[in-house]
Coordinates of C-alpha atoms in Angstrom, one line a residue:
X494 CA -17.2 -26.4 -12.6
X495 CA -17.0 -23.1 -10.2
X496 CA -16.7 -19.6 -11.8
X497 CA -13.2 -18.2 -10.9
X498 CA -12.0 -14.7 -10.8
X499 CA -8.3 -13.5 -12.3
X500 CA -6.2 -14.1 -8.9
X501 CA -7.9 -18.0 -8.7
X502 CA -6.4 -18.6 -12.5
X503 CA -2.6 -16.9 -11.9
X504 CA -2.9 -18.4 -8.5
X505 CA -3.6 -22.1 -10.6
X506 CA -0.2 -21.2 -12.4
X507 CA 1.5 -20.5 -9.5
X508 CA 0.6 -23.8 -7.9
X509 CA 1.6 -25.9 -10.9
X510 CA 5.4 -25.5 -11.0
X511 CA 5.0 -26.1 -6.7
X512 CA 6.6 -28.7 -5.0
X513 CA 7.5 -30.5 -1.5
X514 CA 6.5 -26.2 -0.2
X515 CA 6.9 -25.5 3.8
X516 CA 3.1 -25.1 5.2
X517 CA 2.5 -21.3 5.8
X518 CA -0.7 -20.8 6.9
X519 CA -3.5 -23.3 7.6
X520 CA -5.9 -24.4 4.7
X521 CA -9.0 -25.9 4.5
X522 CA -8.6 -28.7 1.5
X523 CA -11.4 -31.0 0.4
X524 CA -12.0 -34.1 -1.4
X525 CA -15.2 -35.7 -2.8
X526 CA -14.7 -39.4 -2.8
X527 CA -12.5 -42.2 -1.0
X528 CA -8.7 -41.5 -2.0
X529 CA -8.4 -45.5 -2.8
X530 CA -10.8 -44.3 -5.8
X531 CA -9.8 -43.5 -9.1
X532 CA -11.8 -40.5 -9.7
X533 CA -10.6 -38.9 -6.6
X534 CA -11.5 -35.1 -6.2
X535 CA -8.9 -33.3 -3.7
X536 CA -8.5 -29.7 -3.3
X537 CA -4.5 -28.4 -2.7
X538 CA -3.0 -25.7 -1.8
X539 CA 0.5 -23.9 -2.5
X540 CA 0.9 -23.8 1.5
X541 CA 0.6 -27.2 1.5
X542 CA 3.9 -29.6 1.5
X543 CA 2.7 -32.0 -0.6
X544 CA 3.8 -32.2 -4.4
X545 CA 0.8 -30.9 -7.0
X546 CA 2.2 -31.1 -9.7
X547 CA 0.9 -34.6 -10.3
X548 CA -2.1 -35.9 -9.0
X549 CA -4.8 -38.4 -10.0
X550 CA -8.4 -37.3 -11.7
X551 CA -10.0 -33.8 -11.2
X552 CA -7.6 -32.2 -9.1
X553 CA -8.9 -28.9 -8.1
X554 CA -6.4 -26.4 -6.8
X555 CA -7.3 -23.1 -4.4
X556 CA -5.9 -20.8 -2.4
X557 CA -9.2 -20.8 0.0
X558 CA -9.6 -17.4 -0.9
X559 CA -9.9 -16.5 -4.8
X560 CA -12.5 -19.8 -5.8
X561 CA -11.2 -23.4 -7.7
X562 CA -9.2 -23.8 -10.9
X563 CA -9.7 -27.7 -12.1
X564 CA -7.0 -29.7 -14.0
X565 CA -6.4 -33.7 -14.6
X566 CA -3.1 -36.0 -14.4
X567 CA -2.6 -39.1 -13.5
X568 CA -1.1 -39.8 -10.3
X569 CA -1.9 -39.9 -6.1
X570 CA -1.9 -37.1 -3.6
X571 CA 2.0 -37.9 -2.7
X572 CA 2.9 -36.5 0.7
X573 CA 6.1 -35.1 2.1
X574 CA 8.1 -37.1 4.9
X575 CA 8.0 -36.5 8.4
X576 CA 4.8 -34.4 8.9
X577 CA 2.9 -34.9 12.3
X578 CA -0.8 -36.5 11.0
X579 CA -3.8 -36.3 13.4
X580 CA -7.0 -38.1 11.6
X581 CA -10.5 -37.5 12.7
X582 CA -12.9 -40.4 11.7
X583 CA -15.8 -41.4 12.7
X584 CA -15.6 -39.5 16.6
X585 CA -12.3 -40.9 17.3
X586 CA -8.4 -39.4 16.4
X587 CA -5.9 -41.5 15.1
X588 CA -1.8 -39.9 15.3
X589 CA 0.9 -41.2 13.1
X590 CA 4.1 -39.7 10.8
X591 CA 3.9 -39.5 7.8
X592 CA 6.3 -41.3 4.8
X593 CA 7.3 -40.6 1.9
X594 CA 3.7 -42.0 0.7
X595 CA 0.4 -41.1 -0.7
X596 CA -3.0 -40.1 1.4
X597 CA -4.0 -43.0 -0.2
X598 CA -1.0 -45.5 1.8
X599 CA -1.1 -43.2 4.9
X600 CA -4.8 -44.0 5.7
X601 CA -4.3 -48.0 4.6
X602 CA -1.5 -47.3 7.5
X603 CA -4.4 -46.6 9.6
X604 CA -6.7 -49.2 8.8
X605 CA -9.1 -46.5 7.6
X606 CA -10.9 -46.8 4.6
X607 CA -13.5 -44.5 3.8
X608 CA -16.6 -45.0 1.8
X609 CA -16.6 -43.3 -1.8
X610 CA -19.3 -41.4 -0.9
X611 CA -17.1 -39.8 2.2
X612 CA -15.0 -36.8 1.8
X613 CA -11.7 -35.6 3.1
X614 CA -10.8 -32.4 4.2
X615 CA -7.1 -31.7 4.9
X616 CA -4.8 -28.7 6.7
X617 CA -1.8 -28.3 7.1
X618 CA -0.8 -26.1 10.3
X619 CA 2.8 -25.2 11.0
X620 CA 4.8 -28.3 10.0
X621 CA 2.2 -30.7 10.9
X622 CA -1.5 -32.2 9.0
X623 CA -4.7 -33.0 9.9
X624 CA -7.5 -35.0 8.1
X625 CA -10.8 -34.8 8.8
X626 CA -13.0 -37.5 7.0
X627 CA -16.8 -36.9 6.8
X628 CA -20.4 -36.8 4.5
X629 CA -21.0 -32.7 5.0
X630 CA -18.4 -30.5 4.6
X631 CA -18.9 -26.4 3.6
X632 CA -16.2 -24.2 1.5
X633 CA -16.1 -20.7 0.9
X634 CA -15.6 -19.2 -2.6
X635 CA -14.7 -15.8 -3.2
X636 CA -15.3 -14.2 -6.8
X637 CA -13.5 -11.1 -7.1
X638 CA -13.2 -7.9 -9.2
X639 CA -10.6 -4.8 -8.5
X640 CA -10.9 -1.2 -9.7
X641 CA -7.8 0.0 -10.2
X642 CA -7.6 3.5 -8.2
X643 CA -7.0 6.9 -10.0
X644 CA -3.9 9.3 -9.7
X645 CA -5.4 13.0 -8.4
X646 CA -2.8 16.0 -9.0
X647 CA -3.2 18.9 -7.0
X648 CA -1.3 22.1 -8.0
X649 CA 0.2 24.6 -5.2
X650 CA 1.6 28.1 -6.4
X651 CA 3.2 28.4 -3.1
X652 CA 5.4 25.4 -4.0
X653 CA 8.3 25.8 -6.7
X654 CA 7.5 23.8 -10.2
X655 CA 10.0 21.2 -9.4
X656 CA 7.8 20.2 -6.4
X657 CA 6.3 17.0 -6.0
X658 CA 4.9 14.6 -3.2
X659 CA 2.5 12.2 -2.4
X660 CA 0.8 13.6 0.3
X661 CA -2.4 10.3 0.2
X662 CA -1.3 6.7 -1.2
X663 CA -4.2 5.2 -3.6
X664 CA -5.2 1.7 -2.7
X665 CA -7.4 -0.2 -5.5
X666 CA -10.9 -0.9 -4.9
X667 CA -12.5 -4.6 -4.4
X668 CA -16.1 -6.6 -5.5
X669 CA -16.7 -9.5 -3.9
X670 CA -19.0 -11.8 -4.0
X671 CA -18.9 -14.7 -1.2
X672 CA -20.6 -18.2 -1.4
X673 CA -21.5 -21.1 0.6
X674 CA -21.1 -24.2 -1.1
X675 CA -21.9 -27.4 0.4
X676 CA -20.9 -31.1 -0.3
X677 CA -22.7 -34.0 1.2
X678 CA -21.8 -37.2 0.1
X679 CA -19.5 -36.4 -2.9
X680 CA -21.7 -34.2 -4.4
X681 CA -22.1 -30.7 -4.3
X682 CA -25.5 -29.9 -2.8
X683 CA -26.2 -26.5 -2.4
X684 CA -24.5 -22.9 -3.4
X685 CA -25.5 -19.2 -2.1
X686 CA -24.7 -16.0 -1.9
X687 CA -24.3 -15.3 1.2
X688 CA -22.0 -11.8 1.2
X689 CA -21.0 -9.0 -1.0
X690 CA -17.6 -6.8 0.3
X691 CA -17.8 -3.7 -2.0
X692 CA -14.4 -1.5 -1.1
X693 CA -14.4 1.7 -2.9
X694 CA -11.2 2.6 -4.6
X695 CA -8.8 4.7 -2.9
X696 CA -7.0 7.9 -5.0
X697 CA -3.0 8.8 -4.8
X698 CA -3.0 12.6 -4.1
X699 CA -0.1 14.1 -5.4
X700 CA 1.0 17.5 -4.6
X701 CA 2.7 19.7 -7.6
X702 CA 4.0 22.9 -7.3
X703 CA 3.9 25.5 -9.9
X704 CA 5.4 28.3 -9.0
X705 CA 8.6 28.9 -11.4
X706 CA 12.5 29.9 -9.6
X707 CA 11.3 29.1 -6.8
X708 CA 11.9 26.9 -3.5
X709 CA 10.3 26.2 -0.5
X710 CA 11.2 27.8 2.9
X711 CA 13.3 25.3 4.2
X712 CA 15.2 24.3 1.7
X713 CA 18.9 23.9 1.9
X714 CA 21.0 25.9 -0.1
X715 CA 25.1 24.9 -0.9
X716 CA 26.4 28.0 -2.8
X717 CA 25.1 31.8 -3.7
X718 CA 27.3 33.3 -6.9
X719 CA 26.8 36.6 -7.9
X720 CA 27.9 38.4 -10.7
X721 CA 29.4 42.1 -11.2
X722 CA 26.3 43.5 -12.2
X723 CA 24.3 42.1 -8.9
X724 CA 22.4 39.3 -10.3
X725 CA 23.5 35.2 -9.4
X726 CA 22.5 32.1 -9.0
X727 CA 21.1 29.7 -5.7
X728 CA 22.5 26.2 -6.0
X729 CA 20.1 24.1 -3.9
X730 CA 21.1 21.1 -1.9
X731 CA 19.1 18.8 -4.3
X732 CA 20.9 20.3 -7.6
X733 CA 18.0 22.5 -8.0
X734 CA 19.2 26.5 -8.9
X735 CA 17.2 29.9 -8.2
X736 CA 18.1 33.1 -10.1
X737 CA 18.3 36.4 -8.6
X738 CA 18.5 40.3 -10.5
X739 CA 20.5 41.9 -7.6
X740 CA 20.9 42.1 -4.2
X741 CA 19.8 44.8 -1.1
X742 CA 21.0 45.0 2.4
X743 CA 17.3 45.8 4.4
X744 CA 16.3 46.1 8.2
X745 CA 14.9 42.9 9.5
X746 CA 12.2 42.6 11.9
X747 CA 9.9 39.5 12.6
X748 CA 6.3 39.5 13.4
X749 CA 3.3 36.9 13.9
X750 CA -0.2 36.5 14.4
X751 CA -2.0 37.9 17.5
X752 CA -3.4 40.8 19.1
X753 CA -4.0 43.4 16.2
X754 CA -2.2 41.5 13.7
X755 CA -4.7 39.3 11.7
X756 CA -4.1 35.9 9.8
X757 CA -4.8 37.4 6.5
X758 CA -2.1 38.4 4.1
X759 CA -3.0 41.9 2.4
X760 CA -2.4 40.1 -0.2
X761 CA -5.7 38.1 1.2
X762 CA -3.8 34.9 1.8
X763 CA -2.7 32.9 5.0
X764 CA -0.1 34.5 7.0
X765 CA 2.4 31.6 7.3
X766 CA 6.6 30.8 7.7
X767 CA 7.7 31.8 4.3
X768 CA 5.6 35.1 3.9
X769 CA 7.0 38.5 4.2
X770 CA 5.8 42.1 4.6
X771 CA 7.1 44.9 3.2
X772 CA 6.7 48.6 2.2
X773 CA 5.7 48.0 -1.4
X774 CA 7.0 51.2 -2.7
X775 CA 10.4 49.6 -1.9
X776 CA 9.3 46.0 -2.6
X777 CA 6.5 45.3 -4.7
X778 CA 4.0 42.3 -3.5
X779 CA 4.1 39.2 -5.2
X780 CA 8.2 39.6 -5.2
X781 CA 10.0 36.2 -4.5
X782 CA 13.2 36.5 -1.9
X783 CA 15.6 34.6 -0.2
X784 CA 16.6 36.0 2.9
X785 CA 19.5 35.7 5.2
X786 CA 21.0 37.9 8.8
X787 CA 24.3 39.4 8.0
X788 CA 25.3 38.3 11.1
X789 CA 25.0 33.9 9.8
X790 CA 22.7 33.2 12.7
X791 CA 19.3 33.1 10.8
X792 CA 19.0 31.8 7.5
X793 CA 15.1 32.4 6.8
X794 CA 14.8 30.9 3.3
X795 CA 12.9 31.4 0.4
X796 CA 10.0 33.7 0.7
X797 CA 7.4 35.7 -1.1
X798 CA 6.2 39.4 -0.1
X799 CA 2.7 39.0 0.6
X800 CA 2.2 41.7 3.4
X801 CA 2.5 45.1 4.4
X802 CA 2.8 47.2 7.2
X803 CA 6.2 48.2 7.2
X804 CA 7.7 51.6 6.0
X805 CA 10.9 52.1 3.5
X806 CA 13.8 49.3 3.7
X807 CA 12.7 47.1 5.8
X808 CA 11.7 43.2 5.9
X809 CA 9.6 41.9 8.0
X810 CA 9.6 38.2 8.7
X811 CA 6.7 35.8 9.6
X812 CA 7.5 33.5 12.4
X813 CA 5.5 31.1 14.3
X814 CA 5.5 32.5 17.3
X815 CA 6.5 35.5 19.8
X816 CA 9.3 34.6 21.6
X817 CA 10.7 33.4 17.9
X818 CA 10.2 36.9 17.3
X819 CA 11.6 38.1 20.2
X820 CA 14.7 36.3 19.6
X821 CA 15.4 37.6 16.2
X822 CA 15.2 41.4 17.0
X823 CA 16.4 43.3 14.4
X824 CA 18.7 42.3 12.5
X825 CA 20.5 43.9 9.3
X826 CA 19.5 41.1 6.3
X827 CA 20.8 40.4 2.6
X828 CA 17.9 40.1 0.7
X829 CA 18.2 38.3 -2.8
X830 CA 15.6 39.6 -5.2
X831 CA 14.5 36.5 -7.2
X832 CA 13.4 36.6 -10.9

């Protein structure tokens, strides 16, 4: 009878194994003739606390969201126990409990009997229910289709090859297409378009490094061997090692951006924390380090010389700021010349 999307037919299956469930949320639930008729029409949901799994003539189950699934069995709308009812008919309210009963033996309760061509529409907030019995009621179907969203890698050379993060979480993308349907006695009168909700896809961005024996500034290191000839090995924190060729003791200064002193590598990339310059006679550019104070107070990290302006054995170190500088000084550094 209604077009359905994929989430109305799993939610269908989902519903089919439900019984005597705790109300969630509240939910508009319709029904297209009297329940004392055989051919009643009623529309449940899996919030609902009453038992689906077997109910008399076109059932049609929804989640008031996805659109209607229709089955058939062979048995009344069977409510749970001790539910506070509130009935609106006919401009007045009518309050009871409810039994261990059908909709059918509740409203007999009432002395209501509703005409076949009247229809029932039913909610369940919190713990309690309410009916509402009338010849015009409107129900919303939503036909959905998802895009699933895409995976976008982007490489960074300043980041070792091991490197990887999600720097933008995807979210899938969403069609849908909204109708009004109305019923007016027991019949369905009338269906239209009446909105379209187009969501565009949303892409996971992953960062990945590619720079080979490598690590990133800050990463923590838990041992340093080094063999007789000079070279050795960095064990990171994360199990991750670094190979070095040898080993130099070099004059450590620190400088940043400012004054004379550009944002531009001369290597023509951004002066940042993990960028070093150095006289490139002694230290060609492009040379990956790790870098320490003799004295254990600074441990700068993992670096790469990208700049100059320094003369013979010294290292200068990119910090952030100048009284960073000023606190660093000059120090005498071991400097690990990775492979």
């Amino acid at each position: 009878m209604f077009e359905r999307s994929k989430k109305a037919v799993i939610f269908f299956q989902r519903l089919t194994a439900a019984a005597a469930i705790p109300a969630l949320f509240v939910l508009s639930l319709l029904c297209l003739a009297a329940p004392m008729e055989a051919n009643a029409m009623y529309i449940v949901s899996n919030a609902a606390p009453v038992r689906v799994d077997e109910l008399e003539g076109n059932v049609f189950l929804t989640d008031g969201v996805a659109g209607l699934v229709s089955r058939t069995s062979e048995s009344e709308l069977e409510l749970a126990a001790g539910l506070d009812v509130t009935v609106t008919y006919q401009g007045q309210q009518f309050y009871t409990v409810s039994g261990e009963e059908t909709l059918s033996e509740l409203l007999a309760r009432l002395d209501i009997q509703p005409s076949p061509l009247e229809m029932l529409s039913v909610s369940f907030p919190d713990s309690g229910m309410e009916v509402e019995i009338g010849g015009e009621f409107v129900f919303y179907e939503h036909i959905s289709t998802v895009s699933e969203h895409e995976i976008e890698y982007r490489y960074d050379d300043c980041k070792p090859d091991w490197y990887e993060a999600v720097i933008q979480e995807g979210s899938d993308g969403e069609y849908t297409e909204v109708y009004e349907i109305i019923y007016q006695d027991g019949q369905q009168t009338a269906r239209q378009l009446i909105d379209v909700i187009d969501e565009e896809p949303v892409p996971t961005i992953i960062v990945k490094g590619t720079m080979e024996n490598f690590a990133n500034n800050d990463d923590e290191v838990s041992g340093i061997s080094v063999n007789e000839d000079g070279s050795g090995v960095i064990t990171l924190a994360n199990g991750e090692t670094v190979t070095f060729s040898g080993v130099r003791t070099m004059r450590g200064t620190a400088y940043t951006t400012g004054g004379s002193v550009g944002t531009r590598t001369a290597s023509g990339t951004q002066a940042r924390v993990g960028v070093v310059a150095v006289d490139r006679n002694v230290i060609p550019l492009g040379t990956k380090v790790y870098v320490i104070s003799n004295d254990g107070v600074y441990n700068y990290g993992f670096a790469v010389a990208e700049d100059t302006g320094v003369r013979g054995n010294t290292i200068d170190l990119y910090m952030n700021s100048n009284s960073e500088c000023i606190q660093f000084g000059v120090r005498d550094c071991t400097v690990y010349i990775l492979d």
